[in-house]
Amino acid sequence: MELSKFLREIYPDDRFPVVDSTPGSGDFIVLASGHGVDLVKDQVKRDEIDEPGEFVLKQTVEGARRVGMICGYDSRALLDGVYALLEQKLGYGFYLHRNASEAADRGAFTFNKWDLTARPLVHERLCFNWYNFISGVSAWNLSDYKHWIRQAARMRHTDVMLHTYGWGPFTQFTHNGVTKQVGHLQNTAFGNHWGNVHTADVRKLIGGAALAGEGAIFGADIGKVGQAGITEENRVQHAKAMLNAAADYAVNTVGMEFNWSFDIDTIDGNPQNIIATLPESARFKVGENWLARPDTEEGYRYFREIIETTMSDFPALTKITVWWRHKNNAAFGGLSLTMKPGDMPAEWRTAYETAPAEARNAFGPAHFYHAKVARAFRRALDELGHTEVKLGYGSWWMQERHESLLSANHFMPQEMTCYALDYHMAFGERQDYRDQLAKVAAGRSLVVIEWAQHDDGGYLGRPYLPPENFATKLEQTGCSGYGVIHWMTRPLDIFFKNLQNQVWSNTPNEPIERTCEKMAVDFFGESQSAAMAKYLHAWMTTAPQFARETGQGLGHPGSVGDYGSVESHEDRAAGCDRRIALLDRVDTGQLSPRALEAWKYFRGHEEWIKWFHLAQKDWNRSLQEKTIKKYIEKSSRDGGMTRGEKGILIQHHLKWLKNSD
């Protein structure tokens, strides 16, 4: 269906009906996974598609009929072959924000370009998103999830991953007759985590017309208590139904893995009202709070209830990842990471003391406990008939706290994948950092997750510059996969595209210059691609990253490093002027209407960055309001404002103007 859809778009004079058997006459295309079709057996050697993820494109003749073939190791590889044909041979472009086809092959249909063999260099390639900000999934509706999932698949990712905190409504369950208390999905009226600020009616803000369809509250429709039938009594039900539909779409329609990640070490992840119903023999205290003991029957039934409720609510899940905080203090919500050996049940201490010294560091007791929780989850999944669901664990990987994941690596079951979130984006630059990770990868699957943007700084502007020679570094480290964490979609496309291209056998370690050239052709067409490629490369290498989402202010100095701050105002504004001059070299008269919209988006994006910095310099209220209007103007280009961009519009008012008073 996907192949037919895009071939019809590229070649509107031809028909591409989908049938389940070889047609009696005429040219045709055969798609096969494995060697299940006789015609494929004759044309495709087994060793051409004998590696996981491998696919091959070929052409042949059968009498007077021409035949195109796309064959894959399995159905996922077959679909990746379809997308690779469209992108690499027929000139289509798939990006997270939207598709781009300015340079698609518009001539007469032919099989002449159907020759390609490729395989992924890593087999888990995931898009990772996180519930916390109204500029991210916290504001998405089901249609936004479906678009994200479908575009991630078209970009040849294998997995989508979501994280929710313990206060999220998706995590509610009942045990021993007591129900876990959960918070609200964050929006402009409810939920105040991570500096979220409320306002009475978003339609009254500057540019409120862009939010007119939201009602008084901006956020996901399922979280708007008091609107569209959402009440305090049914909000959890609606939230779970939406996420269930998203997971089902990813797994059963698009064919991706859906990875659900949630905290196991926070106060919210360990509801005290429920744990208090367990006998004291089934719980133990850390500080002033209780944790359940997975090695007792009553404690195990508590963890089994979590898994049973999770799989009942979201039966399409294929992976579950247990997550813990990276700091052991109340501000970050960590509970178990404060555990000392003396806090552990006496029966655990002998086994703990036999662990190597490297594992018995400051975080060792917590990870000893986390491993027991993971084993309880595995037992519950197996007993409930979910043997195919995979378990993983994850946290932030920080140079100065690497001993945490090394300790976890010792205690966690080896079949669990480790998801290491590269907090400092050091993987590409630091060999010693990769050497630490290699210790984890030596005994288990390891997925390194890079940031397209950083919520603690570097949230706005351009994305990060992707690590160079990424595939080589993944291989040398022993990684089985990689991921990208993000909240926004635009303007992060080029980051996603570069990393994805780098990890395929036919485009290994693709340099950012090449990705810029391809994106310029995809979005702006051949005639102006050279000028736009030069601009895109300048933008990726010289434009600023700034602002953060994890505090009360959006653009104040004092965020994490220079990425979080809004400083060097005149220098950054001058940089915008230089890049605008590159954009102005483009002959816009040669652009299609859609390409012109994309050009206007980038030009407006530069103007907005410039004005944001100049307004920040003196807290000039008039220029701040002009900046907000410019933000609305540029975000309304090329398909209109995404929900993420609407969320940032809100933050302009509530985290920027508010803090300038």
XYZ file of C-alpha atoms in Angstrom:
661
model
C 0.000 0.000 0.000
C 2.831 2.408 0.816
C 4.640 1.632 -2.440
C 1.453 2.015 -4.463
C 0.609 5.311 -2.745
C 3.923 6.980 -3.548
C 4.360 5.525 -7.025
C 0.950 6.953 -7.957
C 2.091 10.312 -6.608
C 5.322 10.247 -8.616
C 3.803 8.750 -11.783
C 0.200 10.013 -11.938
C -0.304 8.653 -15.471
C 0.175 5.060 -14.300
C -1.890 2.784 -12.104
C -0.353 0.653 -9.349
C -3.108 -1.615 -7.997
C -2.182 -3.926 -5.138
C -3.011 -7.595 -5.816
C -2.121 -10.810 -4.037
C -1.074 -12.901 -7.041
C 0.896 -12.514 -10.261
C -1.280 -10.681 -12.834
C -2.120 -12.446 -16.082
C -0.627 -9.762 -18.291
C 1.432 -6.585 -18.230
C 4.452 -5.443 -16.262
C 4.333 -5.892 -12.502
C 6.189 -5.513 -9.213
C 6.698 -8.379 -6.793
C 7.382 -7.817 -3.098
C 8.553 -10.686 -0.938
C 10.045 -11.288 2.487
C 12.392 -14.232 2.577
C 12.181 -16.490 -0.461
C 8.493 -17.253 -0.379
C 7.730 -16.439 -4.039
C 8.857 -18.752 -6.861
C 9.900 -15.855 -9.082
C 12.084 -14.473 -6.298
C 13.719 -17.859 -5.715
C 14.887 -17.818 -9.327
C 16.250 -14.267 -9.241
C 17.465 -13.539 -5.704
C 20.208 -15.676 -4.184
C 19.715 -16.620 -0.574
C 22.947 -14.942 0.487
C 21.698 -11.623 -0.903
C 19.156 -11.295 1.912
C 20.544 -13.575 4.600
C 21.363 -10.888 7.182
C 18.702 -9.328 9.451
C 17.346 -6.139 7.910
C 18.907 -6.734 4.496
C 16.953 -5.996 1.319
C 17.593 -6.044 -2.410
C 16.003 -4.240 -5.378
C 16.211 -5.896 -8.795
C 14.681 -5.847 -12.239
C 14.194 -8.695 -14.659
C 12.010 -9.820 -17.559
C 9.536 -12.640 -17.841
C 8.934 -13.146 -21.541
C 7.828 -9.765 -22.838
C 6.969 -8.510 -19.369
C 9.181 -6.331 -17.194
C 9.327 -7.157 -13.511
C 10.575 -5.120 -10.568
C 11.441 -6.921 -7.344
C 11.831 -5.758 -3.765
C 12.879 -8.565 -1.439
C 13.748 -8.377 2.227
C 15.104 -10.621 4.954
C 11.758 -10.188 6.695
C 8.694 -7.947 6.400
C 10.406 -5.016 8.160
C 13.358 -5.245 5.781
C 10.962 -5.416 2.845
C 9.270 -2.198 3.941
C 12.648 -0.528 4.438
C 13.461 -1.574 0.879
C 10.318 0.157 -0.358
C 11.273 3.397 1.392
C 14.889 3.168 0.205
C 13.720 2.738 -3.408
C 11.553 5.829 -3.135
C 14.247 7.932 -1.467
C 17.494 6.772 -3.000
C 16.385 5.849 -6.513
C 13.217 7.815 -7.239
C 14.066 11.105 -5.515
C 11.461 11.145 -2.759
C 12.331 12.399 0.726
C 10.916 11.225 4.051
C 11.373 13.448 7.090
C 9.868 13.507 10.562
C 7.983 16.744 9.935
C 6.745 15.946 6.420
C 7.542 14.293 3.114
C 9.426 16.259 0.453
C 9.334 15.438 -3.242
C 10.609 18.456 -5.173
C 13.157 16.288 -7.012
C 11.104 13.106 -7.388
C 11.476 11.314 -10.725
C 8.551 12.695 -12.769
C 9.360 11.077 -16.119
C 7.839 7.951 -17.607
C 7.812 4.975 -15.286
C 10.797 2.653 -15.686
C 12.564 -0.097 -13.769
C 15.979 1.195 -14.870
C 16.923 2.477 -11.418
C 15.826 -0.613 -9.540
C 19.207 -1.880 -8.360
C 20.169 -1.573 -4.707
C 21.263 -3.812 -1.869
C 21.556 -2.534 1.684
C 21.462 -3.666 5.280
C 21.320 -1.774 8.571
C 24.557 -1.595 10.524
C 22.577 -1.612 13.791
C 19.224 -3.279 14.211
C 17.403 -1.132 16.779
C 16.784 2.401 15.573
C 14.337 4.288 17.729
C 12.584 7.641 18.063
C 12.241 8.511 21.746
C 9.762 11.006 23.136
C 8.969 12.014 26.684
C 5.858 13.158 28.537
C 6.524 16.414 30.353
C 6.201 19.556 28.199
C 3.317 21.111 26.319
C 5.745 21.579 23.431
C 6.002 17.793 23.166
C 3.887 14.668 23.364
C 2.010 16.022 26.386
C 0.140 18.211 23.876
C -0.293 15.617 21.118
C -3.562 14.115 20.009
C -3.906 10.694 18.403
C -3.502 12.111 14.900
C -0.145 13.610 15.935
C 1.023 10.257 17.274
C 0.017 8.515 14.086
C 1.883 11.043 11.952
C 4.998 10.723 14.129
C 4.880 6.934 14.046
C 4.311 6.707 10.300
C 7.055 9.198 9.484
C 9.484 7.435 11.825
C 8.790 4.194 9.956
C 9.262 5.890 6.587
C 12.643 7.113 7.814
C 13.451 3.438 8.480
C 13.351 3.517 12.254
C 12.344 0.245 13.879
C 10.963 1.461 17.229
C 9.127 4.304 18.849
C 9.680 4.816 22.566
C 7.750 6.869 25.111
C 8.602 7.685 28.699
C 6.122 8.744 31.329
C 6.703 9.788 34.906
C 5.033 8.032 37.792
C 2.491 10.812 38.128
C 1.227 10.246 34.582
C -2.415 9.156 34.284
C -1.316 6.224 32.093
C 0.312 4.551 35.127
C -2.740 4.259 37.381
C -3.518 0.815 38.798
C -5.373 -0.668 41.758
C -4.013 -3.232 44.214
C -5.417 -4.541 47.480
C -8.440 -2.323 46.870
C -6.374 0.886 46.787
C -5.905 2.989 43.627
C -2.724 4.822 42.751
C -3.117 8.595 42.729
C -1.978 10.199 39.487
C -1.517 13.749 38.275
C -2.783 15.520 35.223
C -1.406 15.439 31.737
C 0.350 18.800 31.552
C -1.427 21.665 29.800
C -2.071 25.358 30.348
C -4.604 24.668 33.109
C -3.374 21.501 34.855
C -0.065 20.018 35.927
C 2.833 22.121 37.186
C 5.905 19.919 36.827
C 9.103 21.227 35.224
C 8.117 24.866 35.460
C 4.804 24.502 33.636
C 2.886 27.786 33.984
C -0.880 28.127 33.760
C -3.061 30.781 32.164
C -6.812 31.284 32.161
C -7.480 31.413 28.414
C -4.840 30.898 25.723
C -7.010 32.671 23.166
C -6.309 35.977 24.954
C -2.545 35.764 24.413
C -0.734 37.639 21.641
C -1.466 35.674 18.506
C -4.313 33.872 20.224
C -6.029 33.411 16.875
C -3.516 30.622 16.162
C -4.969 28.807 19.183
C -8.616 29.521 18.511
C -9.518 25.872 17.995
C -8.173 24.864 21.384
C -10.805 26.427 23.586
C -9.459 28.031 26.748
C -6.858 25.290 27.367
C -3.905 24.308 25.214
C -2.753 20.719 25.455
C -3.832 17.252 24.437
C -7.594 17.009 24.140
C -7.634 14.065 26.572
C -6.195 16.302 29.310
C -8.567 19.258 28.968
C -10.722 18.694 32.025
C -13.951 20.616 31.576
C -13.834 20.549 27.766
C -15.175 18.047 25.229
C -16.523 15.646 27.824
C -13.279 15.241 29.805
C -13.886 15.100 33.560
C -11.822 14.357 36.631
C -13.611 11.014 36.787
C -12.902 9.876 33.216
C -9.612 11.608 32.354
C -7.495 8.534 33.143
C -9.726 6.342 31.014
C -9.445 8.743 28.075
C -5.672 9.073 28.449
C -5.161 5.327 28.471
C -7.476 4.830 25.494
C -5.501 7.333 23.429
C -2.138 5.759 24.230
C -3.544 2.291 23.556
C -4.681 3.438 20.108
C -1.223 4.910 19.391
C 0.583 1.724 20.425
C -1.807 -0.427 18.425
C -1.280 1.739 15.340
C 2.510 1.514 15.658
C 2.627 -2.253 16.092
C -0.337 -3.594 14.164
C -0.628 -1.081 11.310
C 2.862 0.335 10.755
C 4.845 -2.697 11.937
C 7.091 -0.975 14.476
C 8.085 -1.949 17.995
C 6.487 0.132 20.753
C 8.674 0.634 23.830
C 6.965 1.895 27.000
C 9.376 3.334 29.579
C 8.456 4.360 33.106
C 10.138 5.252 36.382
C 10.625 2.626 39.092
C 12.632 4.667 41.592
C 10.598 7.819 42.214
C 8.022 8.534 44.907
C 5.316 8.688 42.246
C 6.526 5.396 40.802
C 6.202 3.748 44.216
C 2.749 4.822 45.479
C 2.968 4.853 49.219
C -0.781 4.410 49.724
C -0.644 1.031 47.968
C 2.708 -0.167 49.329
C 1.385 0.574 52.844
C -1.231 -2.157 52.310
C 1.518 -4.783 52.033
C 2.618 -6.585 55.205
C 5.844 -5.179 56.642
C 7.614 -8.372 55.633
C 6.913 -7.412 51.981
C 8.301 -3.894 52.135
C 11.340 -2.026 53.423
C 12.118 1.578 54.156
C 14.508 3.969 52.439
C 14.560 7.233 54.338
C 10.951 8.034 55.119
C 9.468 6.048 52.250
C 8.646 2.427 51.535
C 9.645 0.154 48.670
C 7.981 -3.170 47.912
C 10.044 -6.355 48.147
C 9.856 -8.283 44.863
C 11.269 -11.443 46.499
C 8.218 -11.950 48.739
C 4.937 -13.344 47.492
C 2.932 -10.301 48.613
C 5.505 -7.935 47.117
C 5.610 -9.893 43.880
C 1.828 -9.670 43.530
C 2.175 -5.872 43.757
C 4.611 -5.822 40.820
C 2.524 -8.362 38.930
C -0.472 -6.018 39.272
C 1.541 -3.235 37.607
C 2.401 -5.495 34.674
C -1.075 -6.977 34.402
C -2.676 -3.522 34.340
C -0.097 -2.191 31.877
C -0.583 -5.064 29.429
C -4.357 -4.948 29.826
C -4.382 -1.212 29.099
C -1.823 -1.411 26.278
C -1.871 -4.943 24.838
C 0.139 -3.959 21.746
C 3.293 -3.142 23.732
C 6.300 -5.094 22.513
C 8.924 -3.687 24.894
C 8.903 -2.354 28.463
C 11.831 -0.361 29.858
C 12.337 0.326 33.554
C 13.888 3.737 34.103
C 15.545 5.455 37.020
C 16.639 8.994 37.712
C 20.275 9.983 37.353
C 20.503 11.929 40.617
C 19.699 10.771 44.112
C 17.995 13.794 45.578
C 14.440 14.905 46.125
C 14.548 17.594 43.437
C 14.894 14.936 40.761
C 12.468 12.479 42.302
C 14.934 9.660 42.948
C 14.025 7.358 45.816
C 15.892 4.080 45.449
C 19.201 5.729 44.471
C 19.496 7.044 48.043
C 19.589 3.455 49.319
C 22.518 2.411 51.496
C 23.590 -1.187 52.178
C 22.093 -0.859 55.643
C 18.686 -0.068 54.142
C 18.566 -3.385 52.293
C 16.657 -6.335 53.773
C 19.053 -8.475 55.769
C 18.497 -11.442 53.449
C 19.925 -9.461 50.519
C 23.166 -8.325 52.074
C 25.163 -11.537 51.759
C 24.438 -11.794 48.046
C 25.188 -8.120 47.590
C 28.544 -8.348 49.354
C 29.687 -11.101 46.968
C 29.401 -8.722 43.991
C 32.641 -7.230 42.631
C 33.757 -3.925 44.082
C 32.950 -2.075 40.848
C 29.274 -3.034 41.257
C 29.170 -2.159 44.971
C 29.570 1.576 44.446
C 27.326 4.328 45.780
C 24.517 3.170 43.486
C 25.005 -0.552 44.009
C 22.217 -1.142 46.562
C 19.694 0.616 44.312
C 20.660 -1.446 41.282
C 20.590 -4.660 43.287
C 16.988 -3.750 44.066
C 16.228 -2.662 40.470
C 17.349 -6.080 39.241
C 14.909 -7.754 41.612
C 12.113 -5.545 40.268
C 13.103 -6.437 36.699
C 13.020 -10.154 37.480
C 9.586 -9.755 39.046
C 8.376 -7.992 35.896
C 9.815 -10.784 33.736
C 8.126 -13.439 35.846
C 4.818 -11.580 35.647
C 5.052 -11.140 31.870
C 5.759 -14.838 31.410
C 3.007 -15.979 33.787
C 0.497 -13.704 32.056
C 1.366 -15.078 28.623
C 3.426 -12.128 27.378
C 6.630 -14.062 26.812
C 7.309 -12.137 23.592
C 7.473 -8.744 25.364
C 11.098 -7.691 25.851
C 12.395 -5.961 28.979
C 15.029 -3.247 29.080
C 16.404 -0.726 31.518
C 17.662 2.803 31.095
C 18.890 6.049 32.562
C 21.075 9.029 31.765
C 24.696 8.196 30.973
C 26.894 10.918 32.420
C 30.667 11.058 32.392
C 30.823 12.000 36.047
C 28.285 9.344 37.112
C 29.157 6.461 34.829
C 29.509 4.109 37.800
C 25.705 3.978 38.029
C 25.227 2.157 34.723
C 28.307 -0.002 35.357
C 26.758 -1.162 38.615
C 23.416 -1.796 36.941
C 25.190 -3.728 34.223
C 26.418 -6.226 36.783
C 23.103 -6.822 38.549
C 20.582 -6.623 35.698
C 19.711 -9.833 33.765
C 21.852 -10.027 30.647
C 18.892 -10.454 28.304
C 17.750 -6.903 29.127
C 18.805 -4.151 26.719
C 20.478 -1.127 28.280
C 19.265 2.265 27.006
C 21.939 4.873 27.757
C 20.734 8.452 27.327
C 23.844 10.454 26.400
C 23.210 13.473 28.625
C 26.268 15.492 27.596
C 26.229 14.404 23.926
C 29.729 13.069 24.552
C 29.478 9.811 22.605
C 30.750 11.337 19.382
C 33.640 13.246 20.948
C 35.013 11.256 23.878
C 36.874 7.973 23.381
C 37.093 7.431 27.144
C 33.322 7.843 27.310
C 32.825 5.214 24.612
C 35.251 2.922 26.443
C 32.996 3.087 29.503
C 29.963 2.201 27.406
C 31.851 -0.665 25.776
C 32.029 -2.368 29.170
C 28.233 -2.505 29.152
C 27.995 -3.601 25.519
C 30.429 -6.471 26.122
C 27.736 -8.515 27.849
C 24.366 -7.227 26.649
C 22.592 -5.236 23.970
C 23.299 -1.516 24.301
C 21.359 1.312 22.659
C 22.897 4.794 22.881
C 20.353 7.612 22.722
C 21.426 10.984 21.322
C 19.617 14.310 21.737
C 18.250 16.164 18.736
C 17.584 19.006 21.188
C 18.173 19.222 24.944
C 15.466 20.060 27.448
C 18.089 21.295 29.936
C 19.507 23.692 27.344
C 19.722 23.855 23.584
C 15.972 23.381 23.191
C 15.448 26.045 20.520
C 17.309 27.245 17.433
C 18.982 24.475 15.475
C 19.399 20.816 16.452
C 22.670 19.374 17.633
C 25.337 18.702 15.049
C 25.213 14.906 14.586
C 28.261 12.896 15.674
C 30.690 12.223 12.835
C 31.544 8.637 11.813
C 28.614 7.516 13.907
C 28.377 3.980 12.501
C 32.053 3.331 13.129
C 31.803 4.564 16.710
C 28.699 2.449 17.336
C 30.520 -0.610 16.015
C 33.686 0.044 17.987
C 31.645 0.520 21.163
C 29.648 -2.649 20.539
C 26.255 -0.944 20.317
C 23.325 -2.914 18.963
C 21.308 0.197 18.210
C 20.838 3.910 18.643
C 18.013 6.287 19.429
C 17.164 9.971 19.212
C 15.296 11.766 21.981
C 13.278 14.819 21.019
C 10.148 16.825 21.777
C 9.753 18.997 18.700
C 9.727 17.716 15.118
C 10.568 20.860 13.142
C 13.350 22.011 12.699
C 15.072 18.766 13.756
C 14.644 16.810 10.516
C 18.230 17.039 9.309
C 19.570 15.566 12.565
C 17.332 12.515 12.274
C 18.074 12.085 8.588
C 21.834 12.226 9.006
C 22.017 9.679 11.821
C 19.665 7.304 10.020
C 21.682 7.493 6.815
C 24.931 6.953 8.704
C 23.886 3.495 9.934
C 23.169 1.813 6.567
C 25.659 -0.206 4.566
C 25.223 1.853 1.388
C 25.550 5.249 3.140
C 27.858 4.516 6.092
C 29.030 7.481 8.169
C 27.359 9.899 5.755
C 28.836 13.382 6.365
C 26.487 16.194 7.279
C 27.416 18.004 4.052
C 25.881 15.164 2.022
C 22.715 15.168 4.106
C 22.388 18.934 3.575
C 22.733 18.438 -0.183
C 20.017 15.765 -0.241
C 17.655 17.779 1.944
C 18.173 20.828 -0.276
C 17.162 18.803 -3.326
C 14.193 17.208 -1.551
C 12.721 20.452 -0.267
C 13.819 23.007 -2.875
C 14.441 21.166 -6.146
C 17.517 20.783 -8.309
C 17.787 24.339 -9.648
C 18.284 25.993 -6.250
C 19.711 23.046 -4.342
C 23.338 24.253 -4.375
C 22.480 27.560 -2.722
C 20.161 25.905 -0.194
C 22.714 23.194 0.632
C 25.237 25.914 1.454
C 22.691 27.604 3.697
C 21.655 24.382 5.454
C 25.266 23.511 6.207
C 25.910 27.021 7.563
C 22.759 26.755 9.666
C 23.739 23.371 11.105
C 27.278 24.479 11.938
C 26.875 28.105 13.036
C 23.304 28.786 14.209
C 22.843 28.936 17.990
C 21.126 26.506 20.332
C 19.489 28.222 23.261
C 16.794 28.169 25.949
C 15.525 25.345 28.117
C 12.196 23.790 29.072
C 13.033 22.481 32.532
C 12.614 25.703 34.477
C 10.511 28.800 34.921
C 12.363 30.805 32.274
C 12.656 30.073 28.572
C 15.687 32.096 27.584
C 17.490 33.299 30.694
C 21.235 32.993 31.294
C 22.219 30.349 33.808
C 20.931 27.305 31.981
C 23.122 24.258 31.392
C 26.203 25.610 29.639
C 26.131 28.114 26.812
C 23.511 26.068 24.975
C 20.921 26.999 27.553
C 21.754 30.667 27.804
C 20.810 33.543 25.541
C 24.033 35.521 25.459
C 26.408 37.093 22.906
C 23.320 38.863 21.619
C 24.873 41.011 18.903
C 27.178 38.226 17.668
C 24.315 35.776 17.331
C 22.138 38.381 15.611
C 24.967 39.101 13.160
C 25.221 35.367 12.461
C 21.536 35.354 11.558
C 22.148 38.200 9.124
C 24.959 36.253 7.442
C 22.779 33.182 6.998
C 19.849 35.287 5.776
C 22.199 36.671 3.119
C 22.812 33.080 1.982
C 19.062 32.505 1.764
C 18.624 35.677 -0.234
C 20.936 34.320 -2.930
C 18.246 31.790 -3.816
C 16.213 32.631 -6.910
C 12.812 32.250 -5.294
C 11.142 32.666 -8.681
C 12.476 29.205 -9.547
C 10.849 27.576 -6.506
C 7.536 25.752 -6.533
C 4.849 27.120 -4.182
C 5.626 24.386 -1.633
C 9.378 24.965 -1.880
C 8.844 28.697 -1.474
C 6.918 28.015 1.731
C 9.859 25.982 3.058
C 12.260 28.781 2.123
C 10.070 31.334 3.918
C 10.031 29.086 6.975
C 13.825 29.037 7.216
C 14.130 32.759 6.573
C 11.512 33.501 9.215
C 13.229 31.110 11.597
C 16.464 33.102 11.283
C 14.639 36.406 11.781
C 12.919 35.030 14.872
C 16.248 33.867 16.374
C 17.726 37.305 15.721
C 14.844 39.197 17.298
C 14.662 36.792 20.237
C 18.270 37.565 21.113
C 17.963 41.324 20.625
C 14.792 41.439 22.689
C 16.449 39.322 25.374
C 19.369 41.736 25.604
C 17.399 44.639 27.078
C 14.057 42.968 27.797
C 12.517 45.297 25.252
C 8.775 44.652 25.562
C 7.928 46.063 22.148
C 10.552 43.899 20.449
C 9.450 40.881 22.494
C 5.924 41.236 21.147
C 7.325 41.656 17.639
C 9.353 38.493 18.214
C 6.257 36.527 19.195
C 4.446 37.692 16.069
C 7.449 36.687 13.957
C 7.399 33.272 15.630
C 3.750 32.821 14.672
C 4.432 33.967 11.126
C 7.357 31.618 10.507
C 5.737 28.639 12.245
C 2.608 29.063 10.146
C 4.623 28.397 6.971
C 4.962 25.103 5.144
C 2.026 23.201 6.552
C 1.165 25.384 9.511
C 2.081 25.283 13.186
C 2.655 21.894 14.721
C 1.340 21.250 18.204
C 4.904 21.410 19.437
C 5.304 24.859 17.922
C 2.041 25.958 19.493
C 3.456 24.832 22.819
C 6.533 27.018 22.313
C 4.236 29.925 21.415
C 2.631 29.471 24.844
C 6.071 29.418 26.498
C 6.955 32.707 24.806
C 4.200 34.242 26.878
C 4.315 32.293 30.122
C 8.047 31.616 30.502
C 9.518 34.578 28.627
C 7.295 37.663 28.830
C 6.158 36.724 32.320
C 9.727 36.543 33.588
C 10.708 39.852 32.008
C 8.294 41.817 34.200
